[in-house]
Tab-separated table of C-alpha atoms and ligand atoms in Angstrom:
chain	number	residue	atom	x	y	z
A	1	MET	CA	0.022	0.175	-0.139
A	2	HIS	CA	0.997	3.574	-0.567
A	3	TRP	CA	0.116	5.942	1.952
A	4	HIS	CA	0.185	9.729	1.479
A	5	ILE	CA	0.221	12.010	4.320
A	6	LEU	CA	-1.135	15.455	4.172
A	7	GLY	CA	0.363	17.732	7.108
A	8	ALA	CA	4.187	16.659	7.857
A	9	GLY	CA	4.092	18.143	11.274
A	10	ALA	CA	4.654	15.946	14.391
A	11	ILE	CA	1.434	13.663	14.169
A	12	GLY	CA	2.205	13.360	10.412
A	13	CYS	CA	5.817	12.306	10.918
A	14	LEU	CA	4.886	10.029	13.771
A	15	TRP	CA	2.146	8.118	11.557
A	16	ALA	CA	4.854	8.229	8.636
A	17	ASP	CA	6.738	6.031	10.923
A	18	PHE	CA	4.352	3.643	12.150
A	19	LEU	CA	3.095	2.972	8.704
A	20	THR	CA	6.821	2.626	7.346
A	21	GLN	CA	7.365	0.124	10.176
A	22	ALA	CA	4.207	-1.699	8.875
A	23	GLY	CA	5.770	-2.147	5.481
A	24	GLN	CA	3.763	0.657	3.902
A	25	LYS	CA	5.040	2.657	1.432
A	26	VAL	CA	4.952	6.419	2.594
A	27	SER	CA	5.182	9.819	0.930
A	28	LEU	CA	4.673	13.207	2.441
A	29	ILE	CA	2.917	15.581	0.864
A	30	LEU	CA	4.557	19.080	1.747
A	31	ARG	CA	2.951	22.559	1.483
A	32	ASP	CA	5.048	23.931	-1.195
A	33	GLN	CA	8.511	24.080	-2.887
A	34	ALA	CA	10.000	26.287	0.232
A	35	SER	CA	8.904	23.677	2.564
A	36	LEU	CA	10.357	21.118	0.508
A	37	ALA	CA	13.462	22.767	0.203
A	38	GLN	CA	13.918	22.605	4.139
A	39	TRP	CA	13.894	18.790	4.081
A	40	PRO	CA	17.264	16.936	3.272
A	41	ALA	CA	17.372	15.130	0.159
A	42	GLY	CA	16.131	11.576	0.212
A	43	GLY	CA	13.453	12.516	2.972
A	44	ARG	CA	15.497	11.441	5.725
A	45	LEU	CA	13.409	11.444	9.028
A	46	GLU	CA	14.829	10.839	12.518
A	47	ILE	CA	12.884	9.570	15.290
A	48	THR	CA	13.632	9.452	18.871
A	49	GLU	CA	11.538	7.082	21.060
A	50	ALA	CA	12.488	6.407	24.542
A	51	GLU	CA	15.608	7.613	24.107
A	52	GLN	CA	16.450	5.108	21.189
A	53	PRO	CA	17.194	6.834	17.546
A	54	HIS	CA	16.474	5.375	14.268
A	55	HIS	CA	15.424	6.853	10.886
A	56	ILE	CA	13.283	6.360	8.106
A	57	HIS	CA	13.058	7.731	4.537
A	58	CYS	CA	10.078	8.878	2.918
A	59	GLN	CA	9.143	10.245	-0.610
A	60	LEU	CA	8.544	14.177	-0.626
A	61	GLU	CA	6.101	15.637	-3.006
A	62	THR	CA	4.035	18.719	-3.438
A	63	PRO	CA	0.431	18.921	-3.692
A	64	ASP	CA	0.727	19.542	-7.621
A	65	ALA	CA	2.556	16.254	-8.148
A	66	GLU	CA	0.986	13.954	-10.746
A	67	VAL	CA	0.948	10.341	-8.654
A	68	PRO	CA	-2.734	9.522	-7.628
A	69	ILE	CA	-3.459	9.190	-4.210
A	70	ARG	CA	-5.273	5.885	-3.306
A	71	HIS	CA	-4.513	6.165	0.667
A	72	LEU	CA	-4.490	9.519	2.271
A	73	LEU	CA	-4.046	10.332	6.094
A	74	VAL	CA	-4.694	13.928	6.794
A	75	ALA	CA	-2.907	15.387	9.940
A	76	THR	CA	-2.986	18.790	9.490
A	77	LYS	CA	-4.282	21.302	12.243
A	78	ALA	CA	-8.181	20.790	12.331
A	79	TYR	CA	-8.664	24.289	10.639
A	80	ASP	CA	-6.138	23.547	7.782
A	81	THR	CA	-8.332	20.332	6.798
A	82	LEU	CA	-10.447	21.857	3.938
A	83	SER	CA	-7.953	24.011	2.008
A	84	ALA	CA	-5.251	21.258	2.358
A	85	VAL	CA	-7.401	18.736	0.743
A	86	GLU	CA	-8.902	20.977	-1.685
A	87	ALA	CA	-5.267	21.565	-3.312
A	88	ILE	CA	-4.544	17.650	-3.927
A	89	GLN	CA	-8.411	16.880	-4.915
A	90	PRO	CA	-7.751	16.510	-8.508
A	91	ARG	CA	-5.364	13.343	-7.562
A	92	LEU	CA	-8.255	11.755	-5.505
A	93	HIS	CA	-10.253	8.684	-6.877
A	94	ASP	CA	-13.658	7.425	-6.121
A	95	ASP	CA	-12.125	4.382	-3.983
A	96	THR	CA	-9.409	6.650	-2.501
A	97	GLU	CA	-9.401	6.025	1.470
A	98	ILE	CA	-8.904	9.281	3.675
A	99	VAL	CA	-8.265	9.311	7.426
A	100	LEU	CA	-8.625	12.451	9.290
A	101	LEU	CA	-6.300	12.117	12.192
A	102	GLN	CA	-6.862	15.303	14.298
A	103	ASN	CA	-8.320	17.251	17.444
A	104	GLY	CA	-11.114	19.186	17.138
A	105	MET	CA	-14.742	18.581	15.485
A	106	GLY	CA	-16.574	20.035	12.700
A	107	GLN	CA	-13.894	19.369	10.064
A	108	GLN	CA	-15.110	15.955	9.404
A	109	GLU	CA	-18.491	17.002	8.501
A	110	GLN	CA	-17.209	19.994	6.160
A	111	LEU	CA	-15.102	17.732	4.519
A	112	LEU	CA	-17.934	15.065	3.749
A	113	GLU	CA	-20.104	18.044	2.359
A	114	ARG	CA	-17.001	18.708	0.138
A	115	LEU	CA	-16.198	15.417	-1.101
A	116	GLY	CA	-19.483	13.696	-1.138
A	117	ASN	CA	-19.370	9.899	-1.447
A	118	VAL	CA	-15.890	8.858	0.016
A	119	ARG	CA	-14.298	6.375	2.051
A	120	LEU	CA	-13.583	8.261	5.304
A	121	TRP	CA	-12.433	7.838	8.396
A	122	ALA	CA	-12.008	9.753	11.815
A	123	ALA	CA	-9.453	9.059	14.413
A	124	THR	CA	-8.407	10.749	17.556
A	125	THR	CA	-5.316	10.005	19.342
A	126	THR	CA	-3.607	10.397	23.038
A	127	ALA	CA	-0.016	9.806	21.314
A	128	GLY	CA	2.128	12.555	22.062
A	129	ALA	CA	4.794	13.713	19.519
A	130	TRP	CA	7.031	17.066	18.720
A	131	LEU	CA	9.433	18.127	16.236
A	132	GLU	CA	12.815	19.550	17.017
A	133	THR	CA	13.608	20.634	13.220
A	134	ARG	CA	11.408	19.767	10.434
A	135	ASN	CA	12.948	16.219	10.187
A	136	LYS	CA	13.703	15.347	13.717
A	137	LEU	CA	10.730	13.947	15.564
A	138	HIS	CA	10.583	13.132	19.486
A	139	CYS	CA	7.789	10.360	20.193
A	140	VAL	CA	6.844	10.936	23.782
A	141	SER	CA	3.952	8.524	23.605
A	142	ARG	CA	2.182	6.034	21.610
A	143	GLY	CA	-1.170	6.531	23.183
A	144	ASP	CA	-4.158	4.926	22.400
A	145	THR	CA	-5.636	5.791	18.955
A	146	HIS	CA	-9.702	5.390	18.245
A	147	ILE	CA	-10.645	4.981	14.798
A	148	GLY	CA	-13.766	4.630	12.705
A	149	PRO	CA	-15.777	5.207	9.584
A	150	LEU	CA	-17.825	8.059	8.597
A	151	THR	CA	-18.996	6.591	5.245
A	152	ASP	CA	-21.378	3.871	4.751
A	153	ASN	CA	-19.411	0.569	2.957
A	154	THR	CA	-16.209	1.663	4.711
A	155	SER	CA	-14.534	-1.050	6.472
A	156	ALA	CA	-13.282	-0.849	10.248
A	157	LEU	CA	-9.780	-0.152	9.567
A	158	PRO	CA	-8.104	1.366	6.471
A	159	SER	CA	-5.894	-0.781	4.372
A	160	GLY	CA	-2.782	-1.828	6.001
A	161	TRP	CA	-3.348	-0.169	9.354
A	162	ASP	CA	-4.050	-3.730	10.921
A	163	ARG	CA	-0.408	-4.057	10.927
A	164	LEU	CA	0.363	-1.073	12.884
A	165	ASP	CA	2.339	-1.570	16.160
A	166	ILE	CA	0.442	0.853	18.375
A	167	PRO	CA	-2.442	0.781	20.792
A	168	LEU	CA	-5.356	0.725	17.769
A	169	HIS	CA	-8.816	0.645	18.692
A	170	PRO	CA	-11.286	0.382	15.839
A	171	GLY	CA	-15.038	0.872	16.287
A	172	SER	CA	-18.287	1.809	14.959
A	173	ASP	CA	-18.595	4.694	17.556
A	174	ILE	CA	-16.147	7.291	16.911
A	175	GLN	CA	-18.512	10.164	17.262
A	176	THR	CA	-18.079	9.353	21.107
A	177	HIS	CA	-14.562	8.857	20.675
A	178	LEU	CA	-14.391	12.502	18.894
A	179	TRP	CA	-16.377	14.365	21.827
A	180	ARG	CA	-14.673	12.617	24.575
A	181	LYS	CA	-11.329	14.136	23.431
A	182	LEU	CA	-13.401	17.688	22.529
A	183	ALA	CA	-14.745	17.588	26.142
A	184	ILE	CA	-11.356	16.936	27.777
A	185	ASN	CA	-9.860	19.888	25.418
A	186	CYS	CA	-12.825	21.925	26.319
A	187	ALA	CA	-12.018	21.625	29.689
A	188	ILE	CA	-8.403	22.302	30.003
A	189	ASN	CA	-7.258	23.811	26.756
A	190	PRO	CA	-8.592	27.185	26.830
A	191	LEU	CA	-8.124	27.918	30.505
A	192	THR	CA	-4.601	26.875	30.534
A	193	ALA	CA	-4.380	29.415	27.421
A	194	LEU	CA	-6.036	31.939	29.309
A	195	PHE	CA	-4.307	31.380	32.738
A	196	ASP	CA	-1.049	31.170	31.026
A	197	CYS	CA	-0.223	27.819	33.342
A	198	ARG	CA	0.356	24.162	33.054
A	199	ASN	CA	-2.464	21.625	33.110
A	200	GLY	CA	-1.909	20.532	36.622
A	201	ALA	CA	-2.285	24.301	37.885
A	202	LEU	CA	-5.911	24.429	36.907
A	203	LEU	CA	-5.960	22.193	39.943
A	204	GLU	CA	-4.434	24.197	42.475
A	205	ASP	CA	-6.813	27.193	42.930
A	206	SER	CA	-10.501	26.977	43.946
A	207	GLY	CA	-11.078	29.733	41.214
A	208	ARG	CA	-9.827	27.835	38.677
A	209	ILE	CA	-11.445	24.349	39.822
A	210	GLU	CA	-14.816	26.171	39.927
A	211	LEU	CA	-14.302	27.525	36.289
A	212	MET	CA	-13.365	24.111	35.225
A	213	ARG	CA	-16.258	22.864	36.930
A	214	ASN	CA	-18.834	24.748	35.249
A	215	ALA	CA	-17.308	24.643	31.761
A	216	CYS	CA	-17.659	20.852	32.096
A	217	ARG	CA	-21.002	20.782	33.217
A	218	GLU	CA	-22.340	22.899	30.199
A	219	VAL	CA	-20.231	20.304	27.726
A	220	GLU	CA	-22.166	17.570	29.334
A	221	HIS	CA	-25.147	19.358	29.079
A	222	VAL	CA	-24.910	19.690	25.355
A	223	ALA	CA	-23.068	16.134	24.549
A	224	THR	CA	-26.141	14.433	26.592
A	225	ALA	CA	-28.607	16.396	24.308
A	226	ALA	CA	-26.498	15.393	21.418
A	227	GLY	CA	-27.026	11.842	22.272
A	228	ILE	CA	-23.242	11.042	23.272
A	229	GLU	CA	-22.509	9.260	26.667
A	230	LEU	CA	-19.070	11.176	27.695
A	231	PHE	CA	-17.569	8.942	30.625
A	232	PRO	CA	-19.116	6.939	33.210
A	233	GLU	CA	-17.649	9.406	35.506
A	234	PRO	CA	-18.650	13.227	35.903
A	235	LEU	CA	-16.517	15.251	32.805
A	236	GLU	CA	-15.100	17.543	35.520
A	237	VAL	CA	-13.660	14.220	37.258
A	238	ARG	CA	-12.312	12.803	34.134
A	239	ALA	CA	-10.941	15.994	33.098
A	240	ALA	CA	-9.190	16.838	36.572
A	241	ALA	CA	-7.787	13.371	36.100
A	242	VAL	CA	-6.198	14.092	32.720
A	243	ALA	CA	-5.155	17.519	34.136
A	244	ARG	CA	-3.397	15.969	36.971
A	245	ALA	CA	-1.693	13.031	34.634
A	246	THR	CA	-0.744	15.639	32.409
A	247	GLY	CA	0.579	18.024	34.952
A	248	GLU	CA	3.598	19.433	33.687
A	249	ASN	CA	2.348	19.750	30.304
A	250	PHE	CA	1.617	23.296	28.584
A	251	SER	CA	-1.386	22.421	26.608
A	252	SER	CA	-1.306	22.596	22.730
A	253	MET	CA	-3.546	25.576	23.078
A	254	LEU	CA	-1.515	27.420	25.568
A	255	GLN	CA	2.028	26.522	23.423
A	256	ASP	CA	-0.086	27.965	20.216
A	257	ILE	CA	-1.054	31.060	22.005
A	258	ARG	CA	2.435	31.893	23.453
A	259	HIS	CA	4.042	31.450	20.189
A	260	GLY	CA	1.544	33.755	18.730
A	261	ARG	CA	0.205	30.681	16.545
A	262	ARG	CA	-3.448	30.104	15.586
A	263	SER	CA	-5.012	27.660	17.595
A	264	GLU	CA	-7.643	24.872	17.181
A	265	ILE	CA	-10.138	27.147	19.581
A	266	GLU	CA	-12.646	27.294	16.910
A	267	GLN	CA	-12.627	23.213	16.394
A	268	ILE	CA	-13.042	22.670	20.331
A	269	THR	CA	-14.683	25.389	21.974
A	270	GLY	CA	-15.971	26.782	18.677
A	271	TYR	CA	-17.775	23.575	17.745
A	272	LEU	CA	-19.350	23.249	21.595
A	273	CYS	CA	-20.883	26.453	21.162
A	274	GLN	CA	-22.342	25.801	17.736
A	275	GLN	CA	-23.895	22.853	18.657
A	276	ALA	CA	-25.041	24.377	22.213
A	277	ASP	CA	-26.846	26.980	19.745
A	278	ARG	CA	-28.135	24.410	17.426
A	279	LEU	CA	-29.551	22.626	20.796
A	280	ASN	CA	-30.740	25.756	22.457
A	281	ILE	CA	-28.628	25.528	25.133
A	282	GLU	CA	-26.996	28.374	27.051
A	283	VAL	CA	-23.247	27.627	27.672
A	284	PRO	CA	-22.106	31.244	29.039
A	285	VAL	CA	-19.074	29.876	30.553
A	286	ASN	CA	-17.846	27.991	27.101
A	287	HIS	CA	-18.811	31.287	25.337
A	288	SER	CA	-16.735	33.483	27.661
A	289	LEU	CA	-13.578	30.722	27.143
A	290	LEU	CA	-14.299	31.102	23.301
A	291	GLN	CA	-14.121	35.124	23.207
A	292	GLY	CA	-11.211	35.020	25.370
A	293	ILE	CA	-9.182	32.848	23.729
A	294	ARG	CA	-10.319	34.638	20.302
A	295	ALA	CA	-9.221	38.071	21.757
A	296	LEU	CA	-5.322	36.547	22.399
A	297	SER	CA	-5.183	35.062	19.011
A	298	PRO	CA	-3.573	36.271	15.910
A	299	THR	CA	-5.920	39.184	14.638
A	300	GLY	CA	-7.837	37.594	11.415
A	301	GLN	CA	-7.183	33.880	12.023
A	302	ARG	CA	-10.362	32.209	12.788
B	401	NDP	N1	1.583	16.737	18.391
B	401	NDP	C1	0.833	16.202	19.378
B	401	NDP	O1	1.341	15.383	20.070
B	401	NDP	C2	-0.957	15.675	19.055
B	401	NDP	C3	-1.553	16.601	18.106
B	401	NDP	N2	-2.883	16.146	17.726
B	401	NDP	C4	-3.480	16.853	16.654
B	401	NDP	O2	-3.097	16.392	15.657
B	401	NDP	C5	-3.170	17.471	14.564
B	401	NDP	C6	-1.976	17.777	13.909
B	401	NDP	O3	-1.292	18.288	15.002
B	401	NDP	P1	0.558	18.505	14.956
B	401	NDP	O4	1.443	17.356	14.010
B	401	NDP	O5	1.110	18.618	15.999
B	401	NDP	O6	0.420	19.814	14.044
B	401	NDP	P2	1.654	20.474	13.541
B	401	NDP	O7	1.097	21.932	13.360
B	401	NDP	O8	3.008	20.151	14.032
B	401	NDP	O9	1.441	19.811	12.035
B	401	NDP	C7	0.734	20.219	10.956
B	401	NDP	C8	1.346	20.236	9.696
B	401	NDP	O10	0.127	20.468	8.847
B	401	NDP	C9	0.898	21.246	7.624
B	401	NDP	N3	-0.132	21.842	6.660
B	401	NDP	C10	-0.906	22.685	6.963
B	401	NDP	N4	-1.476	23.089	5.921
B	401	NDP	C11	-0.967	22.324	5.057
B	401	NDP	C12	-1.255	22.284	3.435
B	401	NDP	N5	-2.173	23.004	2.673
B	401	NDP	N6	-0.404	21.694	2.661
B	401	NDP	C13	0.608	20.553	3.064
B	401	NDP	N7	0.882	20.632	4.643
B	401	NDP	C14	-0.215	21.708	5.276
B	401	NDP	C15	1.545	22.009	8.338
B	401	NDP	O11	2.604	22.551	7.174
B	401	NDP	P3	3.342	24.223	7.523
B	401	NDP	O12	4.763	24.000	8.935
B	401	NDP	O13	4.067	24.451	6.361
B	401	NDP	O14	2.357	25.263	8.165
B	401	NDP	C16	2.493	21.173	9.419
B	401	NDP	O15	3.568	20.733	8.950
B	401	NDP	C17	-3.955	18.562	15.389
B	401	NDP	O16	-5.314	18.578	15.184
B	401	NDP	C18	-3.591	18.221	16.828
B	401	NDP	O17	-4.580	18.714	17.830
B	401	NDP	C19	-3.467	15.411	18.853
B	401	NDP	C20	-2.651	14.754	19.934
B	401	NDP	C21	-1.252	15.016	19.663
B	402	KPL	C1	-5.167	16.375	27.015
B	402	KPL	C2	-4.225	17.612	26.794
B	402	KPL	C3	-4.820	18.961	27.700
B	402	KPL	C4	-2.770	17.367	27.286
B	402	KPL	O1	-2.244	18.576	27.457
B	402	KPL	C5	-4.051	18.229	25.412
B	402	KPL	O2	-4.826	16.952	24.411
B	402	KPL	C6	-3.797	19.182	24.607
B	402	KPL	O3	-3.044	19.937	25.115
B	402	KPL	O4	-3.965	19.281	23.283
């Protein structure tokens, strides 16, 4: 199988490694010639995991290459999904397999609307990875990855994914897993970005705990109305456990805000607020968090 990966960031490179180790051929689709020039010739990707370095080689290409795409993994940030896929759309076929592996929600439905009847999966992961340079990847954790089909007549797993050496959980309830990740991100990410604190510091102050609790209750209310069962325990309990377990981390949203980058707030809290509006549910705390992060975000980037 030949997998094309759109979005050669931390997660795209991590999956390039997983797929290569599973015997798949991998091509990374880079944004443009300028991005291509930043990679060493031969597409060498260096990976360090548990202090053990190894390397792989990927084919490198830009969106305008002419090779047809039969298996596509999209690992851009959620907000880049539509524009990135549009740029390679002429290379897709009716039977192309497409996997979206991202945080946030909304982009999955938007892509379905745009592409119509395709073979589409969504996946969500608790893996952790970061790039030291364009082609130097650190895998912090393989985490757990849930994947499920978004379209009819789509098998449980995309081709070749049964050979991935990672904790991979196929299932027909991917919407629940996307909501669970969304709920945890709603509970932790905007608060850490607004208070400019590590995840664990959310639990060190009664005011922050109260805000997190109120945000969680709103999220639960919306999820329940949308027919989603989040966790067996209340979201505030699960979110506190995640904040504790990742206590030393700076959330992805805080890192984006600190570096002046666009964050995924619109696909996280923004999506939650849209669903609340649709279901006529008031979510004042989450609306405030959304406005707060918008105010901190680079202007014009929504
Ligand atoms: N990193 C992690 O540990 C985890 C990340 N996630 C989620 O995974 C997703 C990806 O995250 P991550 O890998 O960290 O993000 P990165 O920002 O590291 O990677 C995104 C990549 O997409 C590329 N890209 C954007 N638009 C295009 C385009 N039009 N054509 C080609 N490439 C494009 C970017 O290129 P350029 O650099 O040129 O902008 C960048 O290389 C996010 O939704 C994130 O929330 C989930 C769990 C853990
Ligand atoms: C769970 C959490 C909050 C861990 O940092 C995360 O997913 C993120 O930072 O985006």
